[in-house]
Each structure stands twice: as structure tokens, then as C-alpha cells.
PDB file of C-alpha atoms and ligand atoms in Angstrom:
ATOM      1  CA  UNK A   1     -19.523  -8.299  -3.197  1.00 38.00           C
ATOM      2  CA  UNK A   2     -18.787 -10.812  -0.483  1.00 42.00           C
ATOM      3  CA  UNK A   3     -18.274  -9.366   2.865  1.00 65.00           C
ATOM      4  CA  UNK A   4     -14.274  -9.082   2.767  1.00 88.00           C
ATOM      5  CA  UNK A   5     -12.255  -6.196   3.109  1.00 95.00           C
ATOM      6  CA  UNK A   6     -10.222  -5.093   0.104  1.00 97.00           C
ATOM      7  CA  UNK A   7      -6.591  -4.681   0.477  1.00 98.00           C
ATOM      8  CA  UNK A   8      -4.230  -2.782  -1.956  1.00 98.00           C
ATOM      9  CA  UNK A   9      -0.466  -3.060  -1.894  1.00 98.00           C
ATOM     10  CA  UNK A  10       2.209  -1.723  -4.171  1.00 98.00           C
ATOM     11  CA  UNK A  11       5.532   0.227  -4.016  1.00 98.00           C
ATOM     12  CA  UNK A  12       4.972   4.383  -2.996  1.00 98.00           C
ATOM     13  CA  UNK A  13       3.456   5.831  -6.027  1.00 97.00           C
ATOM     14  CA  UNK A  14       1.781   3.066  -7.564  1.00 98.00           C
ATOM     15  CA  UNK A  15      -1.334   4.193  -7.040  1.00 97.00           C
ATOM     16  CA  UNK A  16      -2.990   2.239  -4.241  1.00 98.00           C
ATOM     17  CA  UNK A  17      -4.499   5.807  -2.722  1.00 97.00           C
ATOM     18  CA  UNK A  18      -6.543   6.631  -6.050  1.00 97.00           C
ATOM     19  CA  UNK A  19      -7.697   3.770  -6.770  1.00 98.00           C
ATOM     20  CA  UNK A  20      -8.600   3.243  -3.107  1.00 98.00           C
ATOM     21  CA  UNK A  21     -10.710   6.076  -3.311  1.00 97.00           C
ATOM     22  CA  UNK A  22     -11.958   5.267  -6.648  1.00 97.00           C
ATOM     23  CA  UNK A  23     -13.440   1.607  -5.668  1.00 97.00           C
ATOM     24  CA  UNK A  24     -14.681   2.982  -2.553  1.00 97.00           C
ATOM     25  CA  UNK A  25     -17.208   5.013  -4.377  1.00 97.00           C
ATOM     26  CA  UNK A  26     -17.480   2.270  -6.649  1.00 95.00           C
ATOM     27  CA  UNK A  27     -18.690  -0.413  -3.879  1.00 95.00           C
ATOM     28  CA  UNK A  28     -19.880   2.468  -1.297  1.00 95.00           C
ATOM     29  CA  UNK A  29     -17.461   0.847   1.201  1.00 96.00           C
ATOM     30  CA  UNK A  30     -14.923   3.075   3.378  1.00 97.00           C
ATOM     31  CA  UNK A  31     -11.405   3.439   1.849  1.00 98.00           C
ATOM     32  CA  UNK A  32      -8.728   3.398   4.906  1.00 98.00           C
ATOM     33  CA  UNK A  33      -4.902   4.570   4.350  1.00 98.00           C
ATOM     34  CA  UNK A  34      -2.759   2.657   7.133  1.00 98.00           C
ATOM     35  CA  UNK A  35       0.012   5.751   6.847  1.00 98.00           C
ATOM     36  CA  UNK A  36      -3.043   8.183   7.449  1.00 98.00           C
ATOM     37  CA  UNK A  37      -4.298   5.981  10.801  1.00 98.00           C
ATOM     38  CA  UNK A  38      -0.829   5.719  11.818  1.00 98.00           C
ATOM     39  CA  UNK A  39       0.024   9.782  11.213  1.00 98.00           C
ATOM     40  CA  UNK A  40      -3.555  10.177  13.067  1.00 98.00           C
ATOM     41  CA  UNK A  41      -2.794   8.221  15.831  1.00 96.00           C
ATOM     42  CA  UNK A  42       1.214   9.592  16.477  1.00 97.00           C
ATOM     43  CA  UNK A  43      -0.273  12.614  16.019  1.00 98.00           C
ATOM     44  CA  UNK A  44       2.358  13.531  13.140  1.00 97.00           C
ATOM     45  CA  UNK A  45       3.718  12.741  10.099  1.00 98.00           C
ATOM     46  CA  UNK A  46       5.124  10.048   8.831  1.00 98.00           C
ATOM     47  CA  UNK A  47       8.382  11.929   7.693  1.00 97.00           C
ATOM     48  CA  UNK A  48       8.320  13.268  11.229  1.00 98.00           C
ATOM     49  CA  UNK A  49       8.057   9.768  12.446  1.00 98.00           C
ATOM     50  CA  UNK A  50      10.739   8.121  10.823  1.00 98.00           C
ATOM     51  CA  UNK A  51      13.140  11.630  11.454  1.00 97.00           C
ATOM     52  CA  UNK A  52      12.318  11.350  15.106  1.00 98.00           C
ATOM     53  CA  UNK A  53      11.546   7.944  16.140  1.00 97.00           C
ATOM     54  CA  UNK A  54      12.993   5.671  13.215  1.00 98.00           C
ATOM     55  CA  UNK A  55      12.255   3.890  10.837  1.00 97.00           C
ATOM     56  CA  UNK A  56      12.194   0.719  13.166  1.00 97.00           C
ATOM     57  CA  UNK A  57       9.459   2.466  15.501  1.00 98.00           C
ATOM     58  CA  UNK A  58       7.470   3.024  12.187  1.00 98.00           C
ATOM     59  CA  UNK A  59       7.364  -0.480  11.298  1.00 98.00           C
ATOM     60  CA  UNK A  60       6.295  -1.478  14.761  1.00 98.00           C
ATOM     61  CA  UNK A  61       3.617   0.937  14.937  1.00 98.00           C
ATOM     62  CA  UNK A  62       2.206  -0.331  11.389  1.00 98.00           C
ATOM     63  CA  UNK A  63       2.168  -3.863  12.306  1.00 98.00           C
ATOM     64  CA  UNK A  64       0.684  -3.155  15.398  1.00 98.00           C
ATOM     65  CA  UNK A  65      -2.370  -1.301  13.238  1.00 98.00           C
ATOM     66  CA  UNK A  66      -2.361  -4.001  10.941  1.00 98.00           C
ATOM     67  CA  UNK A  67      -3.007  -6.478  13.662  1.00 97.00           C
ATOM     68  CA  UNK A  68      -5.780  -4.572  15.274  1.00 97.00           C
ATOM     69  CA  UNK A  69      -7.539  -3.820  12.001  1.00 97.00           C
ATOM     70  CA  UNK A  70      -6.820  -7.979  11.045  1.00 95.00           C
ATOM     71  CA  UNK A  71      -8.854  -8.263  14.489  1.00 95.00           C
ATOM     72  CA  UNK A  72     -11.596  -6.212  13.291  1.00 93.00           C
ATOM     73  CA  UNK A  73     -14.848  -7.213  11.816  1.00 90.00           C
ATOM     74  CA  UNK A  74     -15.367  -4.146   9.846  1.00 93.00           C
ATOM     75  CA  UNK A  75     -15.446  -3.732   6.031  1.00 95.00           C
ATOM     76  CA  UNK A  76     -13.236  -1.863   4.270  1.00 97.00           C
ATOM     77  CA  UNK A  77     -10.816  -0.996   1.941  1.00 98.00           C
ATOM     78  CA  UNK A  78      -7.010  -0.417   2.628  1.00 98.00           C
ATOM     79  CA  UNK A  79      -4.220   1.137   1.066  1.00 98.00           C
ATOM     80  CA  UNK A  80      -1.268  -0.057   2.633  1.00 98.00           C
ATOM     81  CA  UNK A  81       1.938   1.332   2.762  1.00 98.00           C
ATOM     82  CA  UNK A  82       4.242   0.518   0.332  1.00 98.00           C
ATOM     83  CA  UNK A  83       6.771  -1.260   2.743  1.00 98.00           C
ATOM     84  CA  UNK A  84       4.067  -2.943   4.504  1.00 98.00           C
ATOM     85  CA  UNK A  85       4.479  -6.537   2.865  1.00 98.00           C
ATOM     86  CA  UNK A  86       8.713  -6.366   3.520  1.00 98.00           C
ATOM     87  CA  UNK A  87       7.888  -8.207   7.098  1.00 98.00           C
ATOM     88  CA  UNK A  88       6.546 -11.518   7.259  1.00 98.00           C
ATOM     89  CA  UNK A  89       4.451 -11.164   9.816  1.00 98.00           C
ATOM     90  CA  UNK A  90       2.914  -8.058   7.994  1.00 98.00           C
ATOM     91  CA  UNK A  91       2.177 -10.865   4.915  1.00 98.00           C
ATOM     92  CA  UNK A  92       0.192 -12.669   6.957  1.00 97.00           C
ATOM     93  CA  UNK A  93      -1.625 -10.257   8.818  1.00 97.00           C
ATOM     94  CA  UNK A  94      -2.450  -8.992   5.382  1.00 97.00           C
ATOM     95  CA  UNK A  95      -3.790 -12.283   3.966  1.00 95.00           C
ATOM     96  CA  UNK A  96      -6.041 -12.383   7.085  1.00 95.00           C
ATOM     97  CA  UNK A  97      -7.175  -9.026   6.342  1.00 96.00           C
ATOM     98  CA  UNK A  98      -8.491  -9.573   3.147  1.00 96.00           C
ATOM     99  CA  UNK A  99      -8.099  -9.813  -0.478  1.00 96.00           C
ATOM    100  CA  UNK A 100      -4.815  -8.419  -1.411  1.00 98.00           C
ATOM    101  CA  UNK A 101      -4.376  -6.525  -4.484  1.00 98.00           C
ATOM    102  CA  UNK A 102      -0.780  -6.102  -5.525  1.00 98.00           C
ATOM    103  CA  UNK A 103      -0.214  -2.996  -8.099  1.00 98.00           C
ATOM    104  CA  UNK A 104       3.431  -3.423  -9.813  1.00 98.00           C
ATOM    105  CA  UNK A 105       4.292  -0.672 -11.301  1.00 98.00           C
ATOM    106  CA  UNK A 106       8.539  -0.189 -12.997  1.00 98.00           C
ATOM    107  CA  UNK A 107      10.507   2.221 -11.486  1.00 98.00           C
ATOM    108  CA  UNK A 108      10.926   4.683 -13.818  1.00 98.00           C
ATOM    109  CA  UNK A 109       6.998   5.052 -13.685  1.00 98.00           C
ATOM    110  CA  UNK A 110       7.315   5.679 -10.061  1.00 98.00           C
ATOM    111  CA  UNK A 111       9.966   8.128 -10.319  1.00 98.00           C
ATOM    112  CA  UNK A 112       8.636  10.268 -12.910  1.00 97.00           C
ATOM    113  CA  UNK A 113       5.700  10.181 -10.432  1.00 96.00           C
ATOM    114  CA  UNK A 114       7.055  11.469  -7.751  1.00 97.00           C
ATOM    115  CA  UNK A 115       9.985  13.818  -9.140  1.00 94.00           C
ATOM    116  CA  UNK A 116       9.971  16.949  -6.458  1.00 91.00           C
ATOM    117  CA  UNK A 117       7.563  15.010  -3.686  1.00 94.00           C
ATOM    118  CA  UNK A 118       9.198  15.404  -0.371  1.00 95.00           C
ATOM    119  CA  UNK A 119       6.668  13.138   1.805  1.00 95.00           C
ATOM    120  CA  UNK A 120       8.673  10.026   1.334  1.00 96.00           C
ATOM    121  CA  UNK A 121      11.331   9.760   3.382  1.00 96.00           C
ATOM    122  CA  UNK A 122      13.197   6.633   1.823  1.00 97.00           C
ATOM    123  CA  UNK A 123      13.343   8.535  -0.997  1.00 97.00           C
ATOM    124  CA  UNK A 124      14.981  12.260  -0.061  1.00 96.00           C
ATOM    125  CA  UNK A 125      18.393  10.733  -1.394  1.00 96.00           C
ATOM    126  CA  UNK A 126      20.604  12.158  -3.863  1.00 96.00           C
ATOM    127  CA  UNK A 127      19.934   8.839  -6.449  1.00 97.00           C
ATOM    128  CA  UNK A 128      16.067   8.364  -5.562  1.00 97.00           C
ATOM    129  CA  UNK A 129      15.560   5.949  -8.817  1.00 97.00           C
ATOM    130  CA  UNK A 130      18.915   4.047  -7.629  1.00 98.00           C
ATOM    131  CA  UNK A 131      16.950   3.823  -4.520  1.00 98.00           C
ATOM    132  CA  UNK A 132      13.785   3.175  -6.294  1.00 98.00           C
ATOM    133  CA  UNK A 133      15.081  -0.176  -8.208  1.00 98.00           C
ATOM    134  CA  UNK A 134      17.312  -1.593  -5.222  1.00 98.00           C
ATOM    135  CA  UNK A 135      13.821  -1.486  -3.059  1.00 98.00           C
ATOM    136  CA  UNK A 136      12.006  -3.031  -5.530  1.00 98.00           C
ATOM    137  CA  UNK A 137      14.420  -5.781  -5.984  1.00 98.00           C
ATOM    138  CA  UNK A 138      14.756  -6.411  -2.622  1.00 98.00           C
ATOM    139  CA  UNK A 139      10.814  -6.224  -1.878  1.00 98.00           C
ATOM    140  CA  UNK A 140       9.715  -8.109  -5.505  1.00 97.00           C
ATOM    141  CA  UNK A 141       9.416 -11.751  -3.390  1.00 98.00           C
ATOM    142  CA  UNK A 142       7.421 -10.149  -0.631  1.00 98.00           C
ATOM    143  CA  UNK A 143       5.245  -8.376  -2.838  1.00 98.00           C
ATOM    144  CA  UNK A 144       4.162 -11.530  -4.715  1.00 98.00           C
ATOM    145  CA  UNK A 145       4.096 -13.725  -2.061  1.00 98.00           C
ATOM    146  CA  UNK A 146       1.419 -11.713  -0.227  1.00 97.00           C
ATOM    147  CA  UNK A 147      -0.499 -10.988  -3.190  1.00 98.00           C
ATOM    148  CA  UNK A 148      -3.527 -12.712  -4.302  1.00 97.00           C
ATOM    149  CA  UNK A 149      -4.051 -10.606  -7.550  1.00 97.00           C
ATOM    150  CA  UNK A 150      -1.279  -8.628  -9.248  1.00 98.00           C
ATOM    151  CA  UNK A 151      -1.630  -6.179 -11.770  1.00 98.00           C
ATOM    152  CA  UNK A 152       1.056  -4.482 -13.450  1.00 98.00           C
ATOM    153  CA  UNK A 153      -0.752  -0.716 -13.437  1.00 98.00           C
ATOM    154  CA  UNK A 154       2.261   1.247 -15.650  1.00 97.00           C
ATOM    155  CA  UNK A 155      -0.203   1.757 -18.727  1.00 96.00           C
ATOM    156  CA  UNK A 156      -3.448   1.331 -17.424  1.00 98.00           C
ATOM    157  CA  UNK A 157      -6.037   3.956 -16.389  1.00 97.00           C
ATOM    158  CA  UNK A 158      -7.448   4.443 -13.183  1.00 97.00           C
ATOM    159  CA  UNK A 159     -10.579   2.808 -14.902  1.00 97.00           C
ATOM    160  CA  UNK A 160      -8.852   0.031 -16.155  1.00 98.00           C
ATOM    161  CA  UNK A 161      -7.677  -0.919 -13.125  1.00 98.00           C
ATOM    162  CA  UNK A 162     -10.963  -0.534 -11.445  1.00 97.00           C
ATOM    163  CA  UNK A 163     -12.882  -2.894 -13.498  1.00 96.00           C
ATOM    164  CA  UNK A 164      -9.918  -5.321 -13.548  1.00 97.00           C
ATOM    165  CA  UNK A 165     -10.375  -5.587  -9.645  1.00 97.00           C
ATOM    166  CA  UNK A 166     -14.364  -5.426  -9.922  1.00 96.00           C
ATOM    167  CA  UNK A 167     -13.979  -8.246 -11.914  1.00 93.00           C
ATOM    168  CA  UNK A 168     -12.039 -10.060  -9.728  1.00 91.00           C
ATOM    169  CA  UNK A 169     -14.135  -9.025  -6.713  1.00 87.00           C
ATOM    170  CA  UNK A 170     -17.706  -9.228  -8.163  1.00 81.00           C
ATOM    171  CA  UNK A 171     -17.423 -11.021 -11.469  1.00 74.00           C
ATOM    172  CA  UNK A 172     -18.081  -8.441 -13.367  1.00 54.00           C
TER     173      UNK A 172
HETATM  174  C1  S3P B 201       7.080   3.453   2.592  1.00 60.36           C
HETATM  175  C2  S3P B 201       5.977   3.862   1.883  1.00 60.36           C
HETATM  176  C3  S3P B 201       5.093   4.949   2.330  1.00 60.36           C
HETATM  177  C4  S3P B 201       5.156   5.096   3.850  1.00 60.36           C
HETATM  178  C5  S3P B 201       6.578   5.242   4.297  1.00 60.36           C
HETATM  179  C6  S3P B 201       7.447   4.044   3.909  1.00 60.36           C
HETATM  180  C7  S3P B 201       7.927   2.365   2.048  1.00 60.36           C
HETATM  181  O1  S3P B 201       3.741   4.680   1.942  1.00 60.36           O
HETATM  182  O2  S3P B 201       4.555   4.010   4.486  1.00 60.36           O
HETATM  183  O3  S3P B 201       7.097   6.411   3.729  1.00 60.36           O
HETATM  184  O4  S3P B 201       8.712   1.784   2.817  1.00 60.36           O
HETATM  185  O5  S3P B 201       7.809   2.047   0.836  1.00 60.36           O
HETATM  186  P1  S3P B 201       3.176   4.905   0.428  1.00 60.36           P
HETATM  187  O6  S3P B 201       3.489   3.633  -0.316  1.00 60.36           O
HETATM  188  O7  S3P B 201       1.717   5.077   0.637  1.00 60.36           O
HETATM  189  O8  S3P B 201       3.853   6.083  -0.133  1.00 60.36           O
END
């Protein structure tokens, strides 16, 4: 594999944590969650963040991580969260990171995935898959744009989607 880092993007619940984990055994090469740094580094979590600082302080902080680790000559493989892309300036931070691997998943996948989960804040509404589809609509442009392989993950093991980014990543 060529010395880049691996970046994985997708709505919450698409996957990107699994199969970070996944190809970081694969290609023996750290797997980094940007929500995890950012909890790490505030010290709390990120439902505490957005309940007690906002959601705007949130975004901040993650494109102020984002630029630092764009900065960095480490390699590694991140899972991003899944409003990450919504800011420009996040898209290109991202592209400079590394390859971007978008996973698009529907939203009735993603909210039969997380029925009952409670660590998503945008989502502790009364109509989370009304909430579900109007994000996705509004983030489907950034999404693409920042993506440099997309892979639409609803039927597809955690396997499958393994060797379709190994292939992409190390021809085979
Ligand atoms: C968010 C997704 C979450 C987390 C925060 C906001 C979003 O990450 O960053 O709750 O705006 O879609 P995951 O995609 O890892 O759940």
C-alpha cells in the first residue's frame, strides 16, 4: 500500500467504525475515530458536547482536529464523523488527508441500525428516520463531492466491503 492515510466517511451508522477496525488489521496500520480524539481531548462526550457547548463548538473543534491531523505525517486510518464532509473546508481538509472512502448506506438501513441508540444526539427526536432522510438529502452533494470512492454498503458484508477497498487501495 502506498504511504497514504485511509479515510472513511458516511452518514452515523454506516459502518465506517467496523470496517475501520477491520482494514486496520487488514493493513496493520492504526485505525483513528475523529469523535473518539475529539471526546478524548474535551474530556467528554460527544452528546455532552453538543448538550453543553453546541453543536457549533463541535464543528469547530472537529475541523480544528482535522486540520492538525491534515498537518500530520503519520499513517493512518480515519473514521470520520458522519457530519464531517457538511463544511467545505472539512472537504478539503479531507482530500488532503487522504483517500476518502464514502460508505452510502439508505436510511431505513441506518435506522433499523440504530433503533434504541442514544449516543447520537441529532437523532434523540421524536421522527429520527424523518430526521434521518432530510440529513441525507441535505448532506448527499457533500458526501460525493469529497469522496474519491463510494460504495453503497446496504447489502454488503463487512468482507465485501473490505476487499472492495483493498482493491482499490492495493490492487488486489
Ligand atoms: C454526527 C455524527 C456522529 C458524531 C456527531 C454528529 C453527524 O458521528 O460526529 O454525533 O452530524 O452526522 P458518527 O457518524 O460516527 O456516528
Amino acid at each position: 500500500m502506498k504511504q497514504e492515510n485511509l479515510v472513511l466517511t458516511g452518514f452515523m451508522g454506516s459502518g465506517k467504525t467496523s470496517v475501520g477496525v477491520k482494514l486496520s488489521y487488514r493493513l496493520r496500520i492504526p485505525v483513528e475515530d475523529t469523535d473518539k480524539l475529539i471526546e478524548r481531548r474535551e474530556g467528554c462526550s460527544v452528546s455532552d458536547i453538543f448538550r453543553d457547548k453546541g453543536e457549533d463548538y463541535f464543528r469547530q473543534t472537529e475541523t480544528e482536529l482535522l486540520r492538525e491531523l491534515a498537518a500530520s505525517d503519520t499513517v493512518r486510518i480515519y473514521s470520520v464523523g458522519g457530519g464531517t464532509p457538511v463544511r467545505k473546508e472539512n472537504r478539503e481538509l479531507l482530500k488532503k488527508l487522504g483517500l476518502v472512502v464514502y460508505l452510502r448506506v439508505r436510511p431505513e438501513t441506518v435506522y433499523e441500525r440504530l433503533k434504541g441508540d442514544d449516543t447520537r444526539p441529532l437523532l434523540q427526536c421524536a421522527d429520527p428516520l424523518g430526521k434521518i432522510r432530510e440529513l441525507m438529502q441535505e448532506r448527499k452533494a457533500a458526501y460525493e463531492e469529497a469522496a474519491d470512492m463510494i460504495l453503497d454498503v446496504d447489502a454488503m458484508t463487512l468482507e465485501q466491503i473490505q476487499d472492495s477497498i483493498l482493491m482499490r487501495v492495493i490492487g488486489r
